[in-house]
JSON list of C-alpha atoms in Angstrom, two decimals:
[
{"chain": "A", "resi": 16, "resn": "UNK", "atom": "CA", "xyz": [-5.17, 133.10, -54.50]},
{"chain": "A", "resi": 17, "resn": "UNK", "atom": "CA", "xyz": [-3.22, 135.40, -56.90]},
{"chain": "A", "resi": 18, "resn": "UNK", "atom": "CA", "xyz": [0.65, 135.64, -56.38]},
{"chain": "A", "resi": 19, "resn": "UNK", "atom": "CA", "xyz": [2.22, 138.70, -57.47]},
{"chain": "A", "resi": 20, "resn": "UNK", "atom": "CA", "xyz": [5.32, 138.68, -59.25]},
{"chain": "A", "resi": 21, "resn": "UNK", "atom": "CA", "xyz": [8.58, 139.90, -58.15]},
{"chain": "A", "resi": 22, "resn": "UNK", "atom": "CA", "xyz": [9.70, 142.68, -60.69]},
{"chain": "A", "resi": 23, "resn": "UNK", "atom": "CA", "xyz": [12.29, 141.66, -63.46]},
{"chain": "A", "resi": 24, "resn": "UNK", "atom": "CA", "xyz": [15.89, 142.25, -62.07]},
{"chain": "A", "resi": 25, "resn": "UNK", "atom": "CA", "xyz": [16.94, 143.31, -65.97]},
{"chain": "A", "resi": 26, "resn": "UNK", "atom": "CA", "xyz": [15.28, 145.81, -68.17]},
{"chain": "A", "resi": 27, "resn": "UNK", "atom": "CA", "xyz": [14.43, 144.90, -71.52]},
{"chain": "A", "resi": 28, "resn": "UNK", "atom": "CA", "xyz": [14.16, 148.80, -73.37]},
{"chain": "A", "resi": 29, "resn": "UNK", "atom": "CA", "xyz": [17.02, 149.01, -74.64]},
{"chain": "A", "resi": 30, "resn": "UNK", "atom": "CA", "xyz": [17.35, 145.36, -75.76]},
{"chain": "A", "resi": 31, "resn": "UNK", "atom": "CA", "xyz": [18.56, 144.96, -79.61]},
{"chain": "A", "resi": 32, "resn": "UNK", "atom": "CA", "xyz": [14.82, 144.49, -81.24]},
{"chain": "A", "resi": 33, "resn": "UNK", "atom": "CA", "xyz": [15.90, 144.02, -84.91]},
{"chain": "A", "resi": 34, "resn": "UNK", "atom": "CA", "xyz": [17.62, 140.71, -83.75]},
{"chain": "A", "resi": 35, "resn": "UNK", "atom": "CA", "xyz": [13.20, 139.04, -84.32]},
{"chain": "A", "resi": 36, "resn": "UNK", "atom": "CA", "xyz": [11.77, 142.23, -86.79]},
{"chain": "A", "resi": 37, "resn": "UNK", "atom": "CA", "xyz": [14.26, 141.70, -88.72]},
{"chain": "A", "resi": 38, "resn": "UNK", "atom": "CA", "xyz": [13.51, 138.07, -89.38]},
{"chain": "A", "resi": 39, "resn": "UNK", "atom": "CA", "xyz": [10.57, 137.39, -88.30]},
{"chain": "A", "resi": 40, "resn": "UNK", "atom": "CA", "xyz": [8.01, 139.26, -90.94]},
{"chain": "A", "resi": 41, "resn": "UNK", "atom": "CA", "xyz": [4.00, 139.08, -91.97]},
{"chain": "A", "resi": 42, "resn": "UNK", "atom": "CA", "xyz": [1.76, 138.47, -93.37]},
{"chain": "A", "resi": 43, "resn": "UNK", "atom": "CA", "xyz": [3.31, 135.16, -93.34]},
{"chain": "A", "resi": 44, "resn": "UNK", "atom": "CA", "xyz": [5.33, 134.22, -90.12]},
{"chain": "A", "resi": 45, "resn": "UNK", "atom": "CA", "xyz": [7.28, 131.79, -90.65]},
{"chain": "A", "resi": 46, "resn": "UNK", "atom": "CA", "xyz": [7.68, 129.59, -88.00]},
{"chain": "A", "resi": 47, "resn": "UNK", "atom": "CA", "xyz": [11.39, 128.45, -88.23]},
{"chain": "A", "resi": 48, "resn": "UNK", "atom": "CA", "xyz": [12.93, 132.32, -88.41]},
{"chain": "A", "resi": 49, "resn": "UNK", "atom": "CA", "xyz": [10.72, 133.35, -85.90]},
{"chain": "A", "resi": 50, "resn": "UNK", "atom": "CA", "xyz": [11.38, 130.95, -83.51]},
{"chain": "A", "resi": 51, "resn": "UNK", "atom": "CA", "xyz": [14.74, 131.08, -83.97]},
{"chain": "A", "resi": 52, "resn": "UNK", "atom": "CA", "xyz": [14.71, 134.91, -83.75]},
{"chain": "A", "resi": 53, "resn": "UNK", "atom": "CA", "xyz": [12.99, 134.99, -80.48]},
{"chain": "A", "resi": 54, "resn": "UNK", "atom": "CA", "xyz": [15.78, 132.05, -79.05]},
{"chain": "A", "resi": 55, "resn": "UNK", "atom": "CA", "xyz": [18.49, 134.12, -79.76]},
{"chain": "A", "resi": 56, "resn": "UNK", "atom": "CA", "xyz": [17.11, 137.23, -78.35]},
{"chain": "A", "resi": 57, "resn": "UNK", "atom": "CA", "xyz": [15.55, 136.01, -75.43]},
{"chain": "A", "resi": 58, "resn": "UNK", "atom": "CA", "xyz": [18.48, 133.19, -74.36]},
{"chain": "A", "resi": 59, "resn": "UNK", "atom": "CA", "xyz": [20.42, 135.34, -73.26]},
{"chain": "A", "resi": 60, "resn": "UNK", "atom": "CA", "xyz": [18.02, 136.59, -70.71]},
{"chain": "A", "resi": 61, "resn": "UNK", "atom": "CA", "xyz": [16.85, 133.11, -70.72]},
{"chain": "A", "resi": 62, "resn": "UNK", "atom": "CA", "xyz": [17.66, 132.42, -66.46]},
{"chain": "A", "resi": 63, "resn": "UNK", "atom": "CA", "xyz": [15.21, 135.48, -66.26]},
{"chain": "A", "resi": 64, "resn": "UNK", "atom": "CA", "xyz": [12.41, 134.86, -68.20]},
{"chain": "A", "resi": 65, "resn": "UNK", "atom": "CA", "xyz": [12.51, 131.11, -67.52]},
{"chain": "A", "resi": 66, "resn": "UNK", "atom": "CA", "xyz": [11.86, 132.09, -63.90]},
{"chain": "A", "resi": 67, "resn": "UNK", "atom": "CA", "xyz": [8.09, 132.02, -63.30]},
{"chain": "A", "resi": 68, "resn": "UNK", "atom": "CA", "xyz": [8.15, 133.84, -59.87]},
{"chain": "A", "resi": 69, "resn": "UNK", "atom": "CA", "xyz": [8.91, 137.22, -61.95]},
{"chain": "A", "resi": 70, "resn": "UNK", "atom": "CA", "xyz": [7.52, 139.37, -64.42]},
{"chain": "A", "resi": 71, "resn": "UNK", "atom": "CA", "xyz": [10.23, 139.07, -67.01]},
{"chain": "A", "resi": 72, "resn": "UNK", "atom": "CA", "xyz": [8.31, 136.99, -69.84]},
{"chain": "A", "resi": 73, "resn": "UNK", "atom": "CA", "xyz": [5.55, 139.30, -69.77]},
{"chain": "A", "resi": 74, "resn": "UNK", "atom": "CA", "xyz": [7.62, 142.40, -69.76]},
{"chain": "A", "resi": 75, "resn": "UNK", "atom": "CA", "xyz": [9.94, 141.03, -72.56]},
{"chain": "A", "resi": 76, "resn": "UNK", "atom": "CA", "xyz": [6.93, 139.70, -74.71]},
{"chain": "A", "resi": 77, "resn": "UNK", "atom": "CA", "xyz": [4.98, 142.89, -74.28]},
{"chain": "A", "resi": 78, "resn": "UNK", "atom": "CA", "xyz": [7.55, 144.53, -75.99]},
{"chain": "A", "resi": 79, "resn": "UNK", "atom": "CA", "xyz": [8.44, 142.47, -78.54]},
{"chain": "A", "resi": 80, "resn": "UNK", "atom": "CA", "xyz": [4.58, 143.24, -79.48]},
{"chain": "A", "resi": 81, "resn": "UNK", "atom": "CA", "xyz": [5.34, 146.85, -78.98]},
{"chain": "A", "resi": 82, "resn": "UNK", "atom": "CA", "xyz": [8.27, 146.92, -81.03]},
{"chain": "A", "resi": 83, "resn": "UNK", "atom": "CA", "xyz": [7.30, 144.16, -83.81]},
{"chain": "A", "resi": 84, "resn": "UNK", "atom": "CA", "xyz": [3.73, 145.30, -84.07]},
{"chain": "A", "resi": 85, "resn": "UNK", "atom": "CA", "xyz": [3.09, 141.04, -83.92]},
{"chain": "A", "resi": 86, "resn": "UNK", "atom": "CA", "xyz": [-0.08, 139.32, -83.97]},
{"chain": "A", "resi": 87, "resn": "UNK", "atom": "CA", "xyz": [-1.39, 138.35, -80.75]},
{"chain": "A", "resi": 88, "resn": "UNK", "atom": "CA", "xyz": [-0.38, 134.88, -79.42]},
{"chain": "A", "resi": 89, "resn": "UNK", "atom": "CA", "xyz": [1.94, 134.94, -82.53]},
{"chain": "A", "resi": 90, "resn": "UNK", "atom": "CA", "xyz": [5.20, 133.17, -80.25]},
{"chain": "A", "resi": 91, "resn": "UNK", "atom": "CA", "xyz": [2.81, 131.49, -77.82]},
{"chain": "A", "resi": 92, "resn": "UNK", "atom": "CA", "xyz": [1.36, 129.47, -80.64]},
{"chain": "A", "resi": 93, "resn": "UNK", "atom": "CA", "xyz": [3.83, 128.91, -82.85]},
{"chain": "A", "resi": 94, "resn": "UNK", "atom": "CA", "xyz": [7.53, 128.88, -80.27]},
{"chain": "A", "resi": 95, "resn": "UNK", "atom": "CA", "xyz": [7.12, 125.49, -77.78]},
{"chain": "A", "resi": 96, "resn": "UNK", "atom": "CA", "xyz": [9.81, 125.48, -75.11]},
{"chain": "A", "resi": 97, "resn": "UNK", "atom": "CA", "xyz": [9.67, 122.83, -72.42]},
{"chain": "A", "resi": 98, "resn": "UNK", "atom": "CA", "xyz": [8.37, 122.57, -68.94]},
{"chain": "A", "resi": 99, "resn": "UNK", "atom": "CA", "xyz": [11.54, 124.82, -68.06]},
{"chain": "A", "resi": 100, "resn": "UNK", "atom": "CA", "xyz": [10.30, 127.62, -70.47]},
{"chain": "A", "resi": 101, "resn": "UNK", "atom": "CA", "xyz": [12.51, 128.40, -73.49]},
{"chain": "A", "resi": 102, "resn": "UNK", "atom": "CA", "xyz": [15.33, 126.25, -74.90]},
{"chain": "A", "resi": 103, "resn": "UNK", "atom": "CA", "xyz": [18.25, 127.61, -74.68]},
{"chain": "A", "resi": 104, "resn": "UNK", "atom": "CA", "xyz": [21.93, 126.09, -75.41]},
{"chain": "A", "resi": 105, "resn": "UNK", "atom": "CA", "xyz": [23.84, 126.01, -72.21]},
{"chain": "A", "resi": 106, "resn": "UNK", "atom": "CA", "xyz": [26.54, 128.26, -73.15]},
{"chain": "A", "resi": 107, "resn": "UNK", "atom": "CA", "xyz": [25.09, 131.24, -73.96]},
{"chain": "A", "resi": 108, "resn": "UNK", "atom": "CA", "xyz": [25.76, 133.65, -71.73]},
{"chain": "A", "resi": 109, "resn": "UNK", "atom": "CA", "xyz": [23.45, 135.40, -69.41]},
{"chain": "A", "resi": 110, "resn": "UNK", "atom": "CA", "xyz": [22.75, 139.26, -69.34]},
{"chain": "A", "resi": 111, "resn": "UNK", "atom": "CA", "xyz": [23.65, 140.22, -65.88]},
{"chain": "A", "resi": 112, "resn": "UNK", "atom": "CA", "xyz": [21.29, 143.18, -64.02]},
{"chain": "A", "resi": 113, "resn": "UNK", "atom": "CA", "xyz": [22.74, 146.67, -65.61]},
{"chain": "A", "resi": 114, "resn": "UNK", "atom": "CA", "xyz": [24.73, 144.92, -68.35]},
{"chain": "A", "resi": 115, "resn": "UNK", "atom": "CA", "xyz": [21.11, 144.91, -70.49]},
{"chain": "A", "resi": 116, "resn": "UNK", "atom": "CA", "xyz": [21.64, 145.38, -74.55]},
{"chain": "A", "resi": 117, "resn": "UNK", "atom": "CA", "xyz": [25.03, 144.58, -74.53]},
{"chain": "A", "resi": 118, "resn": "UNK", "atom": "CA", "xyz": [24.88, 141.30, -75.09]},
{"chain": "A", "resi": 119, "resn": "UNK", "atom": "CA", "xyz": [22.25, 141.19, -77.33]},
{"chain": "A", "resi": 120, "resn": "UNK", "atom": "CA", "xyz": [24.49, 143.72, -79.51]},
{"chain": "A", "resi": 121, "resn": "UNK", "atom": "CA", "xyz": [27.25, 141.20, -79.44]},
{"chain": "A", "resi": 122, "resn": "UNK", "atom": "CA", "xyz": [25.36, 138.47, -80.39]},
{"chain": "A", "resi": 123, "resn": "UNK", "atom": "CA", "xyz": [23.78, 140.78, -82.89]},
{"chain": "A", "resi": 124, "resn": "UNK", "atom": "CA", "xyz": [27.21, 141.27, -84.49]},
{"chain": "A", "resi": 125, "resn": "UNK", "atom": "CA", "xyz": [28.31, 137.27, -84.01]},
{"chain": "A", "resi": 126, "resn": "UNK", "atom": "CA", "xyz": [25.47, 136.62, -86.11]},
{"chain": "A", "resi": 127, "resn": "UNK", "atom": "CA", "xyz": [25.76, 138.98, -88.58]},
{"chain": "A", "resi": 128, "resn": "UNK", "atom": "CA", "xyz": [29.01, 138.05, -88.70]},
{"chain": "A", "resi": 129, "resn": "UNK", "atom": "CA", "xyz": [27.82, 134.15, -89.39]},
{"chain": "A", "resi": 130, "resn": "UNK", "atom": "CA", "xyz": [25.61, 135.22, -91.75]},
{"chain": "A", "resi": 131, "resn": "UNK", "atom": "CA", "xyz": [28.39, 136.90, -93.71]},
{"chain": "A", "resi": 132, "resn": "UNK", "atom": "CA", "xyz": [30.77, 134.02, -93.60]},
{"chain": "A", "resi": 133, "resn": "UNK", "atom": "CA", "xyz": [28.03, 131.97, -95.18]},
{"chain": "A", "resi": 134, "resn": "UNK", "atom": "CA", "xyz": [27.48, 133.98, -97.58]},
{"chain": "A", "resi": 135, "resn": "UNK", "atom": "CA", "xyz": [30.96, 133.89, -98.43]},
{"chain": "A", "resi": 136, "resn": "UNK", "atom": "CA", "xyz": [31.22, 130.10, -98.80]},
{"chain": "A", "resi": 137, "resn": "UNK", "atom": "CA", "xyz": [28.14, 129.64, -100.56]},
{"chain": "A", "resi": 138, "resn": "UNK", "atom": "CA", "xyz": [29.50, 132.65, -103.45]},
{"chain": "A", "resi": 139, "resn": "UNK", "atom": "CA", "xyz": [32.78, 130.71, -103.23]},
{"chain": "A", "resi": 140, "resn": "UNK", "atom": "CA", "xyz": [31.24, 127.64, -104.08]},
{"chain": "A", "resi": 141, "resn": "UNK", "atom": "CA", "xyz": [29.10, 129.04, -106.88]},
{"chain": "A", "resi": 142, "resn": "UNK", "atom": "CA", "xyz": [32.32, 130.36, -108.80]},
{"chain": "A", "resi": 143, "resn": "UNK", "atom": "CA", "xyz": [33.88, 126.89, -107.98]},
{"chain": "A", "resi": 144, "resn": "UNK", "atom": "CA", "xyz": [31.13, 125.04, -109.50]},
{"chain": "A", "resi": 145, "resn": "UNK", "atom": "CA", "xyz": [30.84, 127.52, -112.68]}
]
């Protein structure tokens, strides 16, 4: 018998997309940034689309297609989570019903941020060893 899925409490339109396109590119996926760019897009919505009683996976993953134009079965056969669903660290926080995009903006920004501080060390360093 079929159970039908209680809809997704949080909305996933107007979710920060470029957090996965822009890492995750063809022809040639590569496994490590696109696993990593679907963790930190999805964790945050992670209590959500961890829970198997709702639609949430499906919605988010059928946009991610949408919006990433992605290979079928692309994150199903290439991302492993555990028996829980995704892995997520425990402290990132979770997008609360009507607070959708925001926090995927701020951790948008956080890791731009990161990446620019890297990039800053590993310049520094170059000069240093010059």
């Amino acid at each position: 018998m079929l159970q039908t899925k209680k809809d997704c409490p949080v909305t996933f339109e107007g979710a920060n997309y470029t957090l996965i396109t822009s890492r995750c590119k063809g022809p040639m996926y590569q496994p490590a940034l696109c696993c990593t760019a679907l963790a930190d897009f999805a964790c945050p919505y992670g209590i959500y689309i961890n829970d198997i009683s709702t639609n949430c996976a499906s919605n988010m993953f059928s946009l991610i297609h949408i919006y990433g134009k992605y290979p079928t079965g692309l994150f199903a056969n290439t991302c492993k989570g555990d028996t829980n669903g995704i892995k997520c660290p425990e402290d990132v926080p979770q997008v609360q019903p009507g607070q959708e995009g925001k926090s995927s903006a701020a951790i948008a920004t956080a890791a731009q941020a990161a990446i620019v501080a890297a990039c800053a060390v590993a310049f520094s360093l170059f000069i240093v060893l010059s």
